[in-house]
Structures are given as C-alpha cells and as structure tokens.
Coordinates of C-alpha atoms and ligand atoms in Angstrom, one line a residue:
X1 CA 0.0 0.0 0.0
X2 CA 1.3 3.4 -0.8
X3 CA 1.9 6.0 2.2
X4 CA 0.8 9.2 1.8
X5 CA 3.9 12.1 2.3
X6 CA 4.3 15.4 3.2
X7 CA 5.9 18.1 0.9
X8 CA 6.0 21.8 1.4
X9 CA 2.6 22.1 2.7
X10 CA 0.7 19.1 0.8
X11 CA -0.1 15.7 1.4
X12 CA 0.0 13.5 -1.4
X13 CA 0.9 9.5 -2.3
X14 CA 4.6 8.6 -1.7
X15 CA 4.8 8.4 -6.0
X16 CA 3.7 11.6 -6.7
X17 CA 6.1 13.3 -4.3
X18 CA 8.8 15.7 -5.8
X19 CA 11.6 17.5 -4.9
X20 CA 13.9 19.8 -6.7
X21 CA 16.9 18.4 -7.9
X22 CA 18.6 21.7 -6.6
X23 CA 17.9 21.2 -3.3
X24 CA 20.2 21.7 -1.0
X25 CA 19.5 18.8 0.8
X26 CA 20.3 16.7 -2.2
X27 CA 23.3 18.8 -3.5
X28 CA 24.8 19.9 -0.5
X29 CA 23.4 18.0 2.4
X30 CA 22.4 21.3 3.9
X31 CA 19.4 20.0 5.7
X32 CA 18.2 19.0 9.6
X33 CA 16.1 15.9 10.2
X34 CA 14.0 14.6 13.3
X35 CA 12.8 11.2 14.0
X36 CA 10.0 11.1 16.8
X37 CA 8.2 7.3 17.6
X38 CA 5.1 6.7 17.0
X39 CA 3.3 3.8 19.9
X40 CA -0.5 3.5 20.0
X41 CA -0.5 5.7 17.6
X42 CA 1.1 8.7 19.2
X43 CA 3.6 11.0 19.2
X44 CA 6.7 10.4 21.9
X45 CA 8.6 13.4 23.3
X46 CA 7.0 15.5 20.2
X47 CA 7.9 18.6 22.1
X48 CA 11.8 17.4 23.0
X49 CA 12.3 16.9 19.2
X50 CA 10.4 20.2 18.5
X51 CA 12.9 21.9 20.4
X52 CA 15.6 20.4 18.8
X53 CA 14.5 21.0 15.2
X54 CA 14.4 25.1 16.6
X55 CA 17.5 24.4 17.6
X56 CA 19.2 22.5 14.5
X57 CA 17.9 25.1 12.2
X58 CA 19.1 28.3 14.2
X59 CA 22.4 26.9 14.4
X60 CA 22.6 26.4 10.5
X61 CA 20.5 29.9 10.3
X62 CA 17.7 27.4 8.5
X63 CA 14.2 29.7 8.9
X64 CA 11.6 27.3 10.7
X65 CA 8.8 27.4 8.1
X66 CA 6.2 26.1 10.7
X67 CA 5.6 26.5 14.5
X68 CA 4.9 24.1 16.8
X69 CA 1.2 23.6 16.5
X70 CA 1.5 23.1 12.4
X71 CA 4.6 20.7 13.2
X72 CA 1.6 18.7 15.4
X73 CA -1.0 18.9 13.2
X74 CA 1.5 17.7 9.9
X75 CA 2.8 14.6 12.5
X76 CA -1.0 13.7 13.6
X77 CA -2.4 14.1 10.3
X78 CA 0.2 11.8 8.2
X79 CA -0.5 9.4 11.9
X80 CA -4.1 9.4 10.9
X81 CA -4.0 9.1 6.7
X82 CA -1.6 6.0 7.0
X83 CA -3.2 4.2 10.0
X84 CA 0.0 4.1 11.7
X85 CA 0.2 2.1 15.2
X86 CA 3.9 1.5 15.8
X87 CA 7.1 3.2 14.0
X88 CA 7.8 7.0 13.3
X89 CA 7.9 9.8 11.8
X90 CA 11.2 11.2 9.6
X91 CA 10.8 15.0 8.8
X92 CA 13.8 16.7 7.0
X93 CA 13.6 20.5 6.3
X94 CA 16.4 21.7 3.9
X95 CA 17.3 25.7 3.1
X96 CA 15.5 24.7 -0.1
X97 CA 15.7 24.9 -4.0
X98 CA 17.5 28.0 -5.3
X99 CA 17.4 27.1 -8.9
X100 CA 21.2 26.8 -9.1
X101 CA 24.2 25.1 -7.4
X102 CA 26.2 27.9 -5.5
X103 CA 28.1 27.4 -2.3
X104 CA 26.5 30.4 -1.1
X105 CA 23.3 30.4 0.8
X106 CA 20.3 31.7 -1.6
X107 CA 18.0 34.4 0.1
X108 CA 15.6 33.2 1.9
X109 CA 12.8 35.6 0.6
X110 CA 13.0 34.3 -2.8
X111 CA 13.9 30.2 -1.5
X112 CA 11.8 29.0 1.1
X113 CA 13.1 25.6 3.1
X114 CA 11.8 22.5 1.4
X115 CA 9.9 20.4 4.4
X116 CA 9.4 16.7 4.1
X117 CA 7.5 14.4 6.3
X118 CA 7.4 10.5 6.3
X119 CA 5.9 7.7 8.0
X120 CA 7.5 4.8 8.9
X121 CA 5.8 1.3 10.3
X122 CA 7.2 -0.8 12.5
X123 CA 5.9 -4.0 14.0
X124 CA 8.8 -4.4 16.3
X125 CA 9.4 -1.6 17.7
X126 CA 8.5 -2.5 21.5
X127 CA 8.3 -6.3 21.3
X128 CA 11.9 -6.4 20.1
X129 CA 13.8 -9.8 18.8
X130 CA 16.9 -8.0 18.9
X131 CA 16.3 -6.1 22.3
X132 CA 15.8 -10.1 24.0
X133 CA 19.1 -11.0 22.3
X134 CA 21.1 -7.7 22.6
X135 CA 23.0 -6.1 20.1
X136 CA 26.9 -6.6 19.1
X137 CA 28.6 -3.5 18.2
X138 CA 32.9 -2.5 17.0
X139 CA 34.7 0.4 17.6
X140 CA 35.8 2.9 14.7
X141 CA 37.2 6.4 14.7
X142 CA 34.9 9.1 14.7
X143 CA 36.0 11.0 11.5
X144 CA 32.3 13.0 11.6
X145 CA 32.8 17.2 11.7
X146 CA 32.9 19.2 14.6
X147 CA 29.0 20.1 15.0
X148 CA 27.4 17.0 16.2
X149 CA 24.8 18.5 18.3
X150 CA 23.5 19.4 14.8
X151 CA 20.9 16.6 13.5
X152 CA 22.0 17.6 10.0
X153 CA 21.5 15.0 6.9
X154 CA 25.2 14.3 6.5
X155 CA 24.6 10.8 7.8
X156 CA 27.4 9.2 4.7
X157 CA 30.0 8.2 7.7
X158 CA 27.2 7.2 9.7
X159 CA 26.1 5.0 7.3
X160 CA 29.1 3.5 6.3
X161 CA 30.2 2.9 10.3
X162 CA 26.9 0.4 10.2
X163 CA 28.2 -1.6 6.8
X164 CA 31.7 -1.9 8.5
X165 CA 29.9 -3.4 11.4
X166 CA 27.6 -6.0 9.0
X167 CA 30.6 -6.8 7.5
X168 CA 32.0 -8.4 10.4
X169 CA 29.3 -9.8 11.7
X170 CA 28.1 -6.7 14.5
X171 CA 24.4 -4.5 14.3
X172 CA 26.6 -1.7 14.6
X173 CA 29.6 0.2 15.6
X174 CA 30.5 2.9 18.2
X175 CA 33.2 6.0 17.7
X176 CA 35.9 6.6 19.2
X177 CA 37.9 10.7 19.5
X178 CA 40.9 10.9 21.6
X179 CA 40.6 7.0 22.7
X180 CA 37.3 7.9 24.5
X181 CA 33.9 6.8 23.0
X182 CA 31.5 9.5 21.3
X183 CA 28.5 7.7 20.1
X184 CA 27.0 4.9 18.3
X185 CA 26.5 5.9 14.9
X186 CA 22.7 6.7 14.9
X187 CA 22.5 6.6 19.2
X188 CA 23.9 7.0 22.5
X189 CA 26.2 5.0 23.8
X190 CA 26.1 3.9 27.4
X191 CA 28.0 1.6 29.9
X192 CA 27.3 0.4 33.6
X193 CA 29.9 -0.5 35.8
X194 CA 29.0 -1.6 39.8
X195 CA 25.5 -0.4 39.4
X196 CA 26.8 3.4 37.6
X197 CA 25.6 4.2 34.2
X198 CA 27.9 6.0 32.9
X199 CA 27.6 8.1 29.4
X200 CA 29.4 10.7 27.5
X201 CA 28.6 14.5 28.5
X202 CA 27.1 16.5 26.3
X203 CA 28.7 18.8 24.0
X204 CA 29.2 19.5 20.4
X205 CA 31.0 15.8 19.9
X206 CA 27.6 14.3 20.2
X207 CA 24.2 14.5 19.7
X208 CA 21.8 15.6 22.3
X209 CA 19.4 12.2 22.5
X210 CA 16.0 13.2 23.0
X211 CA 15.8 9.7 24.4
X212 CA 19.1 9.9 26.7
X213 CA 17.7 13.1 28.6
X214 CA 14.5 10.8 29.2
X215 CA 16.1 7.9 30.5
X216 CA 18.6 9.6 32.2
X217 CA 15.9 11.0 34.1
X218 CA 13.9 7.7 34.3
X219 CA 17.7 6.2 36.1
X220 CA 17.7 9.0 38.3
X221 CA 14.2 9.0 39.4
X222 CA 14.8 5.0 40.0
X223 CA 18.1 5.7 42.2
X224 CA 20.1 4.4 39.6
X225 CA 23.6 6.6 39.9
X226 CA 24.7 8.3 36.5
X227 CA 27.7 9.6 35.6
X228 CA 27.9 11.9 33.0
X229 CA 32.0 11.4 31.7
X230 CA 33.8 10.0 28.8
X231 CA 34.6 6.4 28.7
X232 CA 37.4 4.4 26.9
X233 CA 36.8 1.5 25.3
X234 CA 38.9 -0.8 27.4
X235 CA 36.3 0.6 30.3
X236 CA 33.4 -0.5 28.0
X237 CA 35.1 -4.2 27.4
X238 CA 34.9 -4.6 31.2
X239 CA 32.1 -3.0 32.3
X240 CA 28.9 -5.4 33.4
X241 CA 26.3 -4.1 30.8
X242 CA 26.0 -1.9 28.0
X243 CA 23.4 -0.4 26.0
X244 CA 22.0 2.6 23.5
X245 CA 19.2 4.6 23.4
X246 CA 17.7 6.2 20.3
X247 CA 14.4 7.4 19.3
X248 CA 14.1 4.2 17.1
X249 CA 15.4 1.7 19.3
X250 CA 14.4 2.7 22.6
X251 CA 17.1 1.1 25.6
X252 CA 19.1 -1.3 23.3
X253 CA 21.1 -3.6 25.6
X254 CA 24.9 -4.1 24.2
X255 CA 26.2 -7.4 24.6
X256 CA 29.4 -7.5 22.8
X257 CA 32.2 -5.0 22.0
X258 CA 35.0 -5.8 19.4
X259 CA 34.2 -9.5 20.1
X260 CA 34.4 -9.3 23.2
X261 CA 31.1 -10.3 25.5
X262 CA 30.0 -8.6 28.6
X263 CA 29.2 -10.4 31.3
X264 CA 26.9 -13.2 30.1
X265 CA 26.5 -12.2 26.6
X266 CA 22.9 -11.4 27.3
X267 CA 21.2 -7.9 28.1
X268 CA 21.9 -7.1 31.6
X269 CA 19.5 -6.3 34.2
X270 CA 19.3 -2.9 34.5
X271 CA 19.7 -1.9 30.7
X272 CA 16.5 -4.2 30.3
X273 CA 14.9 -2.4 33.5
X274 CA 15.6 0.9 32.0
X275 CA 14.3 -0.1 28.9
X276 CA 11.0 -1.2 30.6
X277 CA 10.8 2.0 32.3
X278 CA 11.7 4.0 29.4
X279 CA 8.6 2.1 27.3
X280 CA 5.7 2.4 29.8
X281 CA 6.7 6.3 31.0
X282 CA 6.9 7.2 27.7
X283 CA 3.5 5.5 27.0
X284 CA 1.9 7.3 29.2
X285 CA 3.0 10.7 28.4
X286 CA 2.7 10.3 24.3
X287 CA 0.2 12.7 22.7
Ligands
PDD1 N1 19.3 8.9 15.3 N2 23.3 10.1 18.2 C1 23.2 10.1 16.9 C2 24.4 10.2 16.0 C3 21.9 9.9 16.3 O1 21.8 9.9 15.0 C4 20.8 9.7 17.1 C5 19.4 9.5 16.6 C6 21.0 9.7 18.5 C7 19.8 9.5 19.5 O2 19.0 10.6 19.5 P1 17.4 10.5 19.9 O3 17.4 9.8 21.2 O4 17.0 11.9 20.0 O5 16.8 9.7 18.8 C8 22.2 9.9 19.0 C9 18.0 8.7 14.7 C10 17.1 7.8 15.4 C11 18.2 8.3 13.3 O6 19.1 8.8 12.6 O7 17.4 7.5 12.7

C-alpha cells in the first residue's frame, strides 16, 4: 500500500512526491532531520524533538517554516491518513531549491526551506527480537565534523560505520575521538559498571538524544547513579552491561564489543529495566 507524504505544505501518495533536484538537501546536504516514535498511535517526546528541530535550524540559520502547533497537526495528520500504530515519523527541512548550485546560501525571501514528512511502520518496535538477544557493536574512529549536536542530513559516515559493522558480523559500531567513545553511529552510547551508568557529557562531539535526557531522568528518578563522563573503550570491554538509546530503538542492551562479550552475553538487568521504564513512561505521556 502506498503511504501518503508530506511536501511543502501538501499531502499526497509517496509516488507523486517531488523534490527539486537543486535542493540543498540533495546537493549539498544542507538540511536537519527529526525522528520522533510513534506507539499506540502517538507521538513520543513531540515537544523534546520540537525543540531540537528550533535548535538544528538556528544553528545552521535554517528559517523554521512552521511553529509548533502546524509541526503537530503535519505529525497527527500523516499518523491518521496511513493508520500508523507503531514506528515513526522522519521529517527533514532543507534551506530549499534555489534554482542553481552555489556554495553560497540563496535568500531566503525568494527560496523557502523544502519540508518533508514520512511515515515509517514498524511492528517491532516495542516487542523487540533484537532487544531479547542484545545487540553486538565494533569500535571505529569518529572522523564525523565538529557540530554534532546538529541533526544535519550528512549521515554518509554514519552510514558507512553500520556496513563496517555487518561486514564483520556486528548490528553496529561505536566512535571513538581521543581513545574515548562518542556515540554509536545513529544513538547514545552507554556503559554500567558496579550499578553506575555512565555516558558521554554533552557537547558539540555528540548528539543531544531526546531519548538519553528521558532515561537519564527515568535512572535517576529509580536511584540508579549516572555519571555523566567519557569512557574508553577498554572501560566499555569490562564493564557489566552496556546499552544505547535512540528514538528508534528505545534502551538497546549491548552485549558485545569488538568480540568481546559482557558479562553473560545477554542484556543485563538494569539496561533491560531501563528499557522497561523508558517504554511504559513514555507510553503514558505520548500525545
Ligand atoms: N538517530 N546520536 C546520533 C548520532 C543519532 O543519529 C541519534 C538518533 C541519537 C539519539 O537521539 P534521539 O534519542 O533523539 O533519537 C544519538 C536517529 C534515530 C536516526 O538517525 O534514525
């Protein structure tokens, strides 16, 4: 069955929508993205992703074509027309289509941003085979530029890191600056040591996971200690669990590094209780 999209203010089937092939999203990757879950058919943390979006495009001086109600009403509406229970939403907005290719940012009177909005289904999302099994993930330089705390479209590296890691065997790989771990490729990346999670602090090497704020206030709230530091990876072979948290994969328990297996080799305790928590809060405070 064909979805119906979003584009620039319509909403039509997935076949009949276009975009310029001068956009700067496709020439340049000059473009911000959100992904926001959709369970029981609503929206989690719309307002955390909302306020990243504002913050995405400000940083890239990107004009935010809609405010937050219209955002809503585009994210219910494309909920509603494609009967979706369980995945998300992808919205990209780009600095739009000048006409030309130039290096220099077109006026933004005469080239409006280009907005997209997707949905995406998935079944699995909360019942998870690979959440029950864990995930095994290997370690590669983070090469990435210096504005991570962008969600820009520039997701090449990204994308590459998670073929590196099918190629030998892992779901995916974390990066690693100044022998310290960033980030997983498309999440946060997480260790627990003697009952301490322990995660990267935020700055501009990372992203600012709408999902990590949430749990980290879920492991808080539940007198679980968290420590907000850099790790190395010799810390994350020891440590007794590890996990990631992303918008699309909730509280993903780790269970190997670089071949080597954490405790058991199965998700540990308190990355599964966390990811429990995580699932029912959030449940309850979707819109
Ligand atoms: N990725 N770090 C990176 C590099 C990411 O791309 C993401 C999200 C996260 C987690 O952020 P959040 O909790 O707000 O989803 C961290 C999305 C899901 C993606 O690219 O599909």
């Amino acid at each position: 069955m064909s979805r119906i999209v979003y584009v620039n203010g319509e909403y039509l089937p997935e076949g009949e929508a276009q975009v310029s092939i001068f956009d700067r999203g496709f020439l340049m990757a000059d473009g911000v993205y959100e992904v926001t879950t959709v369970i029981d058919g609503k929206l989690i943390d719309f307002d955390g992703h909302f306020t990243r979006l504002e913050r995405s495009l400000s940083e890239l001086d990107i004009r935010n074509p809609m405010d937050r109600d219209r955002w809503l009403e585009a994210h219910r509406e494309l909920i509603a027309r494609n009967g979706l229970d369980l995945g998300m939403i992808y919205l990209q907005v780009t600095r739009g289509a000048p006409g030309d290719r130039d290096f220099i940012f077109p006026d933004p009177e005469t080239t409006p941003p280009t907005v997209v909005l997707f949905t995406q289904s998935n079944p699995a999302l909360v019942d998870s085979p690979k959440a029950r099994k864990g995930i095994k993930v290997i370690s590669i330089d983070d090469i990435r530029w210096g504005r991570r705390d962008i969600k820009t479209v520039q997701l090449l590296y990204p994308s590459m890191g998670k073929m590196m890691a099918q190629k030998q065997g892992a779901d995916d790989a974390w990066m690693v600056q100044d022998g310290e771990v960033t980030e997983g490729t498309s999440n946060n990346a997480y260790i627990i040591k003697n009952g301490r999670i322990i995660t990267r602090k935020l700055s501009n090497d990372i992203l600012h996971g709408i999902t990590r704020a949430a749990v980290l206030r879920f492991a808080r709230e539940a007198q679980m200690p968290v420590e907000e530091r850099g790790f190395t990876l010799e810390e994350a072979k020891a440590a007794d669990e590890a996990f990631v948290t992303s918008a699309s994969t909730f509280v993903m328990p780790v269970v190997e590094i670089d071949g080597v297996r954490l405790g058991e080799g199965v998700p540990g305790p308190l990355a599964s209780r966390l990811r429990e928590i995580y699932i029912e809060e959030s449940r309850k405070a979707a819109i």
